[in-house]
PDB file of C-alpha atoms in Angstrom:
ATOM      1  CA  UNK A   1     169.109  56.116  76.126  1.00  0.00           C
ATOM      2  CA  UNK A   2     170.949  59.343  76.947  1.00  0.00           C
ATOM      3  CA  UNK A   3     170.302  60.653  73.424  1.00  0.00           C
ATOM      4  CA  UNK A   4     166.584  59.835  73.781  1.00  0.00           C
ATOM      5  CA  UNK A   5     166.424  61.621  77.144  1.00  0.00           C
ATOM      6  CA  UNK A   6     168.196  64.635  75.709  1.00  0.00           C
ATOM      7  CA  UNK A   7     165.697  64.770  72.830  1.00  0.00           C
ATOM      8  CA  UNK A   8     162.748  64.673  75.241  1.00  0.00           C
ATOM      9  CA  UNK A   9     164.253  67.509  77.301  1.00  0.00           C
ATOM     10  CA  UNK A  10     164.777  69.611  74.178  1.00  0.00           C
ATOM     11  CA  UNK A  11     161.165  68.998  73.103  1.00  0.00           C
ATOM     12  CA  UNK A  12     159.868  70.011  76.555  1.00  0.00           C
ATOM     13  CA  UNK A  13     162.023  73.150  76.615  1.00  0.00           C
ATOM     14  CA  UNK A  14     160.970  74.061  73.077  1.00  0.00           C
ATOM     15  CA  UNK A  15     157.296  73.586  73.938  1.00  0.00           C
ATOM     16  CA  UNK A  16     157.681  75.728  77.070  1.00  0.00           C
ATOM     17  CA  UNK A  17     159.325  78.511  75.062  1.00  0.00           C
ATOM     18  CA  UNK A  18     156.573  78.326  72.437  1.00  0.00           C
ATOM     19  CA  UNK A  19     153.786  78.416  75.025  1.00  0.00           C
ATOM     20  CA  UNK A  20     155.511  81.265  76.838  1.00  0.00           C
ATOM     21  CA  UNK A  21     155.829  83.186  73.588  1.00  0.00           C
ATOM     22  CA  UNK A  22     152.148  82.700  72.742  1.00  0.00           C
ATOM     23  CA  UNK A  23     151.154  83.774  76.267  1.00  0.00           C
ATOM     24  CA  UNK A  24     153.358  86.844  75.985  1.00  0.00           C
ATOM     25  CA  UNK A  25     151.804  87.820  72.654  1.00  0.00           C
ATOM     26  CA  UNK A  26     148.282  87.358  74.045  1.00  0.00           C
ATOM     27  CA  UNK A  27     149.067  89.411  77.141  1.00  0.00           C
ATOM     28  CA  UNK A  28     150.583  92.212  75.072  1.00  0.00           C
ATOM     29  CA  UNK A  29     147.213  92.660  73.358  1.00  0.00           C
ATOM     30  CA  UNK A  30     145.772  94.110  76.568  1.00  0.00           C
ATOM     31  CA  UNK A  31     146.253  97.699  77.781  1.00  0.00           C
ATOM     32  CA  UNK A  32     148.782  98.352  80.519  1.00  0.00           C
ATOM     33  CA  UNK A  33     146.331  98.926  83.385  1.00  0.00           C
ATOM     34  CA  UNK A  34     145.508  97.132  86.686  1.00  0.00           C
ATOM     35  CA  UNK A  35     142.009  96.208  85.445  1.00  0.00           C
ATOM     36  CA  UNK A  36     143.520  94.139  82.632  1.00  0.00           C
ATOM     37  CA  UNK A  37     146.056  92.478  84.916  1.00  0.00           C
ATOM     38  CA  UNK A  38     143.165  90.539  86.432  1.00  0.00           C
ATOM     39  CA  UNK A  39     141.807  87.811  84.135  1.00  0.00           C
ATOM     40  CA  UNK A  40     138.325  87.937  85.657  1.00  0.00           C
ATOM     41  CA  UNK A  41     137.972  91.717  85.339  1.00  0.00           C
ATOM     42  CA  UNK A  42     139.127  91.797  81.720  1.00  0.00           C
ATOM     43  CA  UNK A  43     136.208  89.535  80.741  1.00  0.00           C
ATOM     44  CA  UNK A  44     133.878  92.514  81.237  1.00  0.00           C
ATOM     45  CA  UNK A  45     135.986  95.164  79.508  1.00  0.00           C
ATOM     46  CA  UNK A  46     136.361  96.228  75.903  1.00  0.00           C
ATOM     47  CA  UNK A  47     140.137  96.542  75.561  1.00  0.00           C
ATOM     48  CA  UNK A  48     139.739  98.489  72.337  1.00  0.00           C
ATOM     49  CA  UNK A  49     137.355 101.049  73.789  1.00  0.00           C
ATOM     50  CA  UNK A  50     139.019 103.474  76.164  1.00  0.00           C
ATOM     51  CA  UNK A  51     136.030 105.764  76.543  1.00  0.00           C
ATOM     52  CA  UNK A  52     137.876 108.518  78.406  1.00  0.00           C
ATOM     53  CA  UNK A  53     141.103 109.041  80.290  1.00  0.00           C
ATOM     54  CA  UNK A  54     141.212 106.363  82.974  1.00  0.00           C
ATOM     55  CA  UNK A  55     138.044 104.509  81.888  1.00  0.00           C
ATOM     56  CA  UNK A  56     137.197 101.535  79.687  1.00  0.00           C
ATOM     57  CA  UNK A  57     133.777 100.305  78.622  1.00  0.00           C
ATOM     58  CA  UNK A  58     132.296  97.687  80.954  1.00  0.00           C
ATOM     59  CA  UNK A  59     129.658  95.334  79.566  1.00  0.00           C
ATOM     60  CA  UNK A  60     127.368  93.536  81.997  1.00  0.00           C
ATOM     61  CA  UNK A  61     127.077  89.749  81.713  1.00  0.00           C
ATOM     62  CA  UNK A  62     123.308  90.254  81.738  1.00  0.00           C
ATOM     63  CA  UNK A  63     123.706  92.150  78.442  1.00  0.00           C
ATOM     64  CA  UNK A  64     121.394  94.784  79.934  1.00  0.00           C
ATOM     65  CA  UNK A  65     123.758  97.714  80.405  1.00  0.00           C
ATOM     66  CA  UNK A  66     127.185  99.190  79.770  1.00  0.00           C
ATOM     67  CA  UNK A  67     129.061 101.705  81.899  1.00  0.00           C
ATOM     68  CA  UNK A  68     132.460 103.327  82.356  1.00  0.00           C
ATOM     69  CA  UNK A  69     134.851 101.261  84.472  1.00  0.00           C
ATOM     70  CA  UNK A  70     137.930 102.873  86.099  1.00  0.00           C
ATOM     71  CA  UNK A  71     141.115 101.241  84.867  1.00  0.00           C
ATOM     72  CA  UNK A  72     142.759 101.042  88.299  1.00  0.00           C
ATOM     73  CA  UNK A  73     139.974  98.876  89.773  1.00  0.00           C
ATOM     74  CA  UNK A  74     139.555  95.084  89.709  1.00  0.00           C
ATOM     75  CA  UNK A  75     136.310  93.114  90.088  1.00  0.00           C
ATOM     76  CA  UNK A  76     136.434  90.872  93.153  1.00  0.00           C
ATOM     77  CA  UNK A  77     135.592  87.194  92.646  1.00  0.00           C
ATOM     78  CA  UNK A  78     137.245  85.195  95.422  1.00  0.00           C
ATOM     79  CA  UNK A  79     134.071  84.847  97.503  1.00  0.00           C
ATOM     80  CA  UNK A  80     130.563  84.006  96.340  1.00  0.00           C
ATOM     81  CA  UNK A  81     129.186  87.352  97.503  1.00  0.00           C
ATOM     82  CA  UNK A  82     131.751  89.303  95.455  1.00  0.00           C
ATOM     83  CA  UNK A  83     130.033  88.660  92.137  1.00  0.00           C
ATOM     84  CA  UNK A  84     126.553  87.298  91.369  1.00  0.00           C
ATOM     85  CA  UNK A  85     124.462  87.109  88.207  1.00  0.00           C
ATOM     86  CA  UNK A  86     121.034  85.640  87.442  1.00  0.00           C
ATOM     87  CA  UNK A  87     120.478  85.337  83.694  1.00  0.00           C
ATOM     88  CA  UNK A  88     119.489  88.781  82.364  1.00  0.00           C
ATOM     89  CA  UNK A  89     117.540  89.974  85.404  1.00  0.00           C
ATOM     90  CA  UNK A  90     120.112  90.539  88.134  1.00  0.00           C
ATOM     91  CA  UNK A  91     123.808  91.229  88.615  1.00  0.00           C
ATOM     92  CA  UNK A  92     125.888  92.530  91.502  1.00  0.00           C
ATOM     93  CA  UNK A  93     129.625  93.030  91.815  1.00  0.00           C
ATOM     94  CA  UNK A  94     132.288  94.570  93.998  1.00  0.00           C
ATOM     95  CA  UNK A  95     135.471  96.164  92.659  1.00  0.00           C
ATOM     96  CA  UNK A  96     138.474  97.418  94.621  1.00  0.00           C
ATOM     97  CA  UNK A  97     141.398  99.801  94.149  1.00  0.00           C
ATOM     98  CA  UNK A  98     144.140  99.903  96.781  1.00  0.00           C
ATOM     99  CA  UNK A  99     145.327 103.501  96.975  1.00  0.00           C
ATOM    100  CA  UNK A 100     148.540 104.744  98.544  1.00  0.00           C
ATOM    101  CA  UNK A 101     147.789 107.786 100.726  1.00  0.00           C
ATOM    102  CA  UNK A 102     150.283 109.227 103.210  1.00  0.00           C
ATOM    103  CA  UNK A 103     152.376 106.057 103.078  1.00  0.00           C
ATOM    104  CA  UNK A 104     149.443 103.749 103.806  1.00  0.00           C
ATOM    105  CA  UNK A 105     147.472 101.426 101.540  1.00  0.00           C
ATOM    106  CA  UNK A 106     143.753 102.186 101.722  1.00  0.00           C
ATOM    107  CA  UNK A 107     141.077 100.280  99.784  1.00  0.00           C
ATOM    108  CA  UNK A 108     138.435 102.077  97.706  1.00  0.00           C
ATOM    109  CA  UNK A 109     135.339 100.029  96.865  1.00  0.00           C
ATOM    110  CA  UNK A 110     132.650 100.206  94.202  1.00  0.00           C
ATOM    111  CA  UNK A 111     129.532  98.077  94.588  1.00  0.00           C
ATOM    112  CA  UNK A 112     127.051  97.920  91.721  1.00  0.00           C
ATOM    113  CA  UNK A 113     123.688  96.152  91.689  1.00  0.00           C
ATOM    114  CA  UNK A 114     121.522  95.779  88.592  1.00  0.00           C
ATOM    115  CA  UNK A 115     117.859  94.840  88.994  1.00  0.00           C
ATOM    116  CA  UNK A 116     114.366  95.834  87.921  1.00  0.00           C
ATOM    117  CA  UNK A 117     111.844  97.919  89.798  1.00  0.00           C
ATOM    118  CA  UNK A 118     108.363  99.239  89.076  1.00  0.00           C
ATOM    119  CA  UNK A 119     108.794 102.881  87.900  1.00  0.00           C
ATOM    120  CA  UNK A 120     105.530 103.774  89.643  1.00  0.00           C
ATOM    121  CA  UNK A 121     107.276 103.250  92.999  1.00  0.00           C
ATOM    122  CA  UNK A 122     110.538 104.948  92.066  1.00  0.00           C
ATOM    123  CA  UNK A 123     110.155 107.887  94.456  1.00  0.00           C
ATOM    124  CA  UNK A 124     109.367 105.509  97.329  1.00  0.00           C
ATOM    125  CA  UNK A 125     112.409 103.331  96.639  1.00  0.00           C
ATOM    126  CA  UNK A 126     114.703 106.337  96.238  1.00  0.00           C
ATOM    127  CA  UNK A 127     113.531 107.902  99.481  1.00  0.00           C
ATOM    128  CA  UNK A 128     113.944 104.634 101.393  1.00  0.00           C
ATOM    129  CA  UNK A 129     117.437 104.006  99.979  1.00  0.00           C
ATOM    130  CA  UNK A 130     118.873 107.428 100.800  1.00  0.00           C
ATOM    131  CA  UNK A 131     117.082 107.726 104.122  1.00  0.00           C
ATOM    132  CA  UNK A 132     118.524 104.384 105.209  1.00  0.00           C
ATOM    133  CA  UNK A 133     122.048 105.338 104.148  1.00  0.00           C
ATOM    134  CA  UNK A 134     122.225 109.074 104.855  1.00  0.00           C
ATOM    135  CA  UNK A 135     119.088 109.987 106.780  1.00  0.00           C
ATOM    136  CA  UNK A 136     117.984 112.087 103.771  1.00  0.00           C
ATOM    137  CA  UNK A 137     114.649 111.883 101.980  1.00  0.00           C
ATOM    138  CA  UNK A 138     115.600 114.021  98.957  1.00  0.00           C
ATOM    139  CA  UNK A 139     118.989 113.382  97.305  1.00  0.00           C
ATOM    140  CA  UNK A 140     120.521 115.346  94.434  1.00  0.00           C
ATOM    141  CA  UNK A 141     118.995 114.622  91.031  1.00  0.00           C
ATOM    142  CA  UNK A 142     120.154 115.047  87.435  1.00  0.00           C
ATOM    143  CA  UNK A 143     118.719 113.728  84.183  1.00  0.00           C
ATOM    144  CA  UNK A 144     119.857 113.042  80.659  1.00  0.00           C
ATOM    145  CA  UNK A 145     117.963 111.738  77.634  1.00  0.00           C
ATOM    146  CA  UNK A 146     118.034 108.139  78.889  1.00  0.00           C
ATOM    147  CA  UNK A 147     118.249 108.110  82.655  1.00  0.00           C
ATOM    148  CA  UNK A 148     117.224 109.727  85.919  1.00  0.00           C
ATOM    149  CA  UNK A 149     120.141 109.875  88.337  1.00  0.00           C
ATOM    150  CA  UNK A 150     119.759 110.329  92.087  1.00  0.00           C
ATOM    151  CA  UNK A 151     122.960 110.702  94.116  1.00  0.00           C
ATOM    152  CA  UNK A 152     124.348 111.870  97.424  1.00  0.00           C
ATOM    153  CA  UNK A 153     127.625 111.867  99.346  1.00  0.00           C
ATOM    154  CA  UNK A 154     128.509 112.166 103.007  1.00  0.00           C
ATOM    155  CA  UNK A 155     131.114 111.382 105.627  1.00  0.00           C
ATOM    156  CA  UNK A 156     130.061 108.348 107.652  1.00  0.00           C
ATOM    157  CA  UNK A 157     131.742 107.146 110.821  1.00  0.00           C
ATOM    158  CA  UNK A 158     130.850 105.038 113.852  1.00  0.00           C
ATOM    159  CA  UNK A 159     131.239 105.546 117.570  1.00  0.00           C
ATOM    160  CA  UNK A 160     130.845 102.059 118.877  1.00  0.00           C
ATOM    161  CA  UNK A 161     127.740 100.822 117.092  1.00  0.00           C
ATOM    162  CA  UNK A 162     126.274 104.305 116.670  1.00  0.00           C
ATOM    163  CA  UNK A 163     126.325 105.598 113.109  1.00  0.00           C
ATOM    164  CA  UNK A 164     127.077 109.271 112.427  1.00  0.00           C
ATOM    165  CA  UNK A 165     126.511 111.008 109.085  1.00  0.00           C
ATOM    166  CA  UNK A 166     127.907 114.411 108.064  1.00  0.00           C
ATOM    167  CA  UNK A 167     126.383 115.605 104.795  1.00  0.00           C
ATOM    168  CA  UNK A 168     127.790 119.146 104.901  1.00  0.00           C
ATOM    169  CA  UNK A 169     131.047 119.072 102.884  1.00  0.00           C
ATOM    170  CA  UNK A 170     132.231 122.233 104.652  1.00  0.00           C
ATOM    171  CA  UNK A 171     132.302 120.291 107.902  1.00  0.00           C
ATOM    172  CA  UNK A 172     133.909 117.112 106.570  1.00  0.00           C
ATOM    173  CA  UNK A 173     135.069 115.637 103.275  1.00  0.00           C
ATOM    174  CA  UNK A 174     132.762 112.782 102.133  1.00  0.00           C
ATOM    175  CA  UNK A 175     133.972 109.190 102.206  1.00  0.00           C
ATOM    176  CA  UNK A 176     130.779 107.565 100.891  1.00  0.00           C
ATOM    177  CA  UNK A 177     128.821 108.114  97.674  1.00  0.00           C
ATOM    178  CA  UNK A 178     125.558 106.497  96.621  1.00  0.00           C
ATOM    179  CA  UNK A 179     123.529 106.623  93.400  1.00  0.00           C
ATOM    180  CA  UNK A 180     120.268 105.258  92.024  1.00  0.00           C
ATOM    181  CA  UNK A 181     120.057 105.279  88.216  1.00  0.00           C
ATOM    182  CA  UNK A 182     116.712 104.572  86.523  1.00  0.00           C
ATOM    183  CA  UNK A 183     116.190 103.897  82.834  1.00  0.00           C
ATOM    184  CA  UNK A 184     113.491 106.153  81.355  1.00  0.00           C
ATOM    185  CA  UNK A 185     112.419 103.535  78.786  1.00  0.00           C
ATOM    186  CA  UNK A 186     112.066 100.488  81.027  1.00  0.00           C
ATOM    187  CA  UNK A 187     112.014  99.204  84.605  1.00  0.00           C
ATOM    188  CA  UNK A 188     115.799  98.667  84.782  1.00  0.00           C
ATOM    189  CA  UNK A 189     117.822 100.313  87.521  1.00  0.00           C
ATOM    190  CA  UNK A 190     121.362 100.387  88.875  1.00  0.00           C
ATOM    191  CA  UNK A 191     122.376 101.147  92.435  1.00  0.00           C
ATOM    192  CA  UNK A 192     126.011 102.183  92.819  1.00  0.00           C
ATOM    193  CA  UNK A 193     127.855 102.594  96.092  1.00  0.00           C
ATOM    194  CA  UNK A 194     131.353 104.083  96.298  1.00  0.00           C
ATOM    195  CA  UNK A 195     133.367 103.927  99.502  1.00  0.00           C
ATOM    196  CA  UNK A 196     136.542 106.007  99.266  1.00  0.00           C
ATOM    197  CA  UNK A 197     139.668 106.364 101.379  1.00  0.00           C
ATOM    198  CA  UNK A 198     139.220 108.340 104.576  1.00  0.00           C
ATOM    199  CA  UNK A 199     142.419 110.246 103.850  1.00  0.00           C
ATOM    200  CA  UNK A 200     142.724 112.474 100.803  1.00  0.00           C
ATOM    201  CA  UNK A 201     145.470 114.004  98.799  1.00  0.00           C
ATOM    202  CA  UNK A 202     145.077 117.763  98.469  1.00  0.00           C
ATOM    203  CA  UNK A 203     142.116 118.770  96.296  1.00  0.00           C
ATOM    204  CA  UNK A 204     140.947 115.212  95.746  1.00  0.00           C
ATOM    205  CA  UNK A 205     137.393 115.627  97.047  1.00  0.00           C
ATOM    206  CA  UNK A 206     136.133 117.609  94.061  1.00  0.00           C
ATOM    207  CA  UNK A 207     137.970 115.286  91.669  1.00  0.00           C
ATOM    208  CA  UNK A 208     136.401 112.230  93.283  1.00  0.00           C
ATOM    209  CA  UNK A 209     132.900 113.633  92.980  1.00  0.00           C
ATOM    210  CA  UNK A 210     133.458 114.572  89.329  1.00  0.00           C
ATOM    211  CA  UNK A 211     134.878 111.083  88.729  1.00  0.00           C
ATOM    212  CA  UNK A 212     131.822 109.474  90.330  1.00  0.00           C
ATOM    213  CA  UNK A 213     129.407 111.627  88.320  1.00  0.00           C
ATOM    214  CA  UNK A 214     131.226 110.746  85.087  1.00  0.00           C
ATOM    215  CA  UNK A 215     130.470 107.089  85.750  1.00  0.00           C
ATOM    216  CA  UNK A 216     126.825 107.822  86.517  1.00  0.00           C
ATOM    217  CA  UNK A 217     126.255 109.950  83.415  1.00  0.00           C
ATOM    218  CA  UNK A 218     127.712 107.268  81.177  1.00  0.00           C
ATOM    219  CA  UNK A 219     125.538 104.332  82.149  1.00  0.00           C
ATOM    220  CA  UNK A 220     123.575 103.074  79.161  1.00  0.00           C
ATOM    221  CA  UNK A 221     120.778 100.538  79.445  1.00  0.00           C
ATOM    222  CA  UNK A 222     120.305  98.363  76.377  1.00  0.00           C
ATOM    223  CA  UNK A 223     116.986  98.997  74.710  1.00  0.00           C
ATOM    224  CA  UNK A 224     114.591  96.142  74.041  1.00  0.00           C
ATOM    225  CA  UNK A 225     116.533  93.449  75.931  1.00  0.00           C
TER     226      UNK A 225
END
């Protein structure tokens, strides 16, 4: 009986070592980055396609677009409102990066929403979006061969329930960025919101804006889908 028990224990230990070894091999296939530490986030990312320093290719579950995803972020999925998808017509997600600034942990959030919108009403939708968020009717605009990109940044704070917006960067460093990206070949759009830490390391403001614009310029909508 003791010999039988000992055999069973050896089998269990051997199986555990084997499973652990397989798991270790599988995990070693992924890049060493916070985005790949999260099993949900890695489902969206191409581990073999580091598109630029600090970014990997993100592929939407709608199969309608790809974009650059920052490697330090993770897609939230604990609550129902964190991630939502409806076949190939709609997708929204939140991602977070907890940044250490001046000895404190501060969360940075990205919220992305994919949907469709009639291009004939684009100017109306853009004006309403940026007016609601920043009190501005005309945001910044850039274009490339595939997309029209509208974006703006500002510092937003509240006194009680009263919202205050400072758009002038000379007066205050922005903590909120917003973009509306429209596909030139279809009715597909993305709205991207970035909420950054209120405290900055020296010289970070310009880097953060360049970082945000890199994401916007590298959104690609899939043609004919």
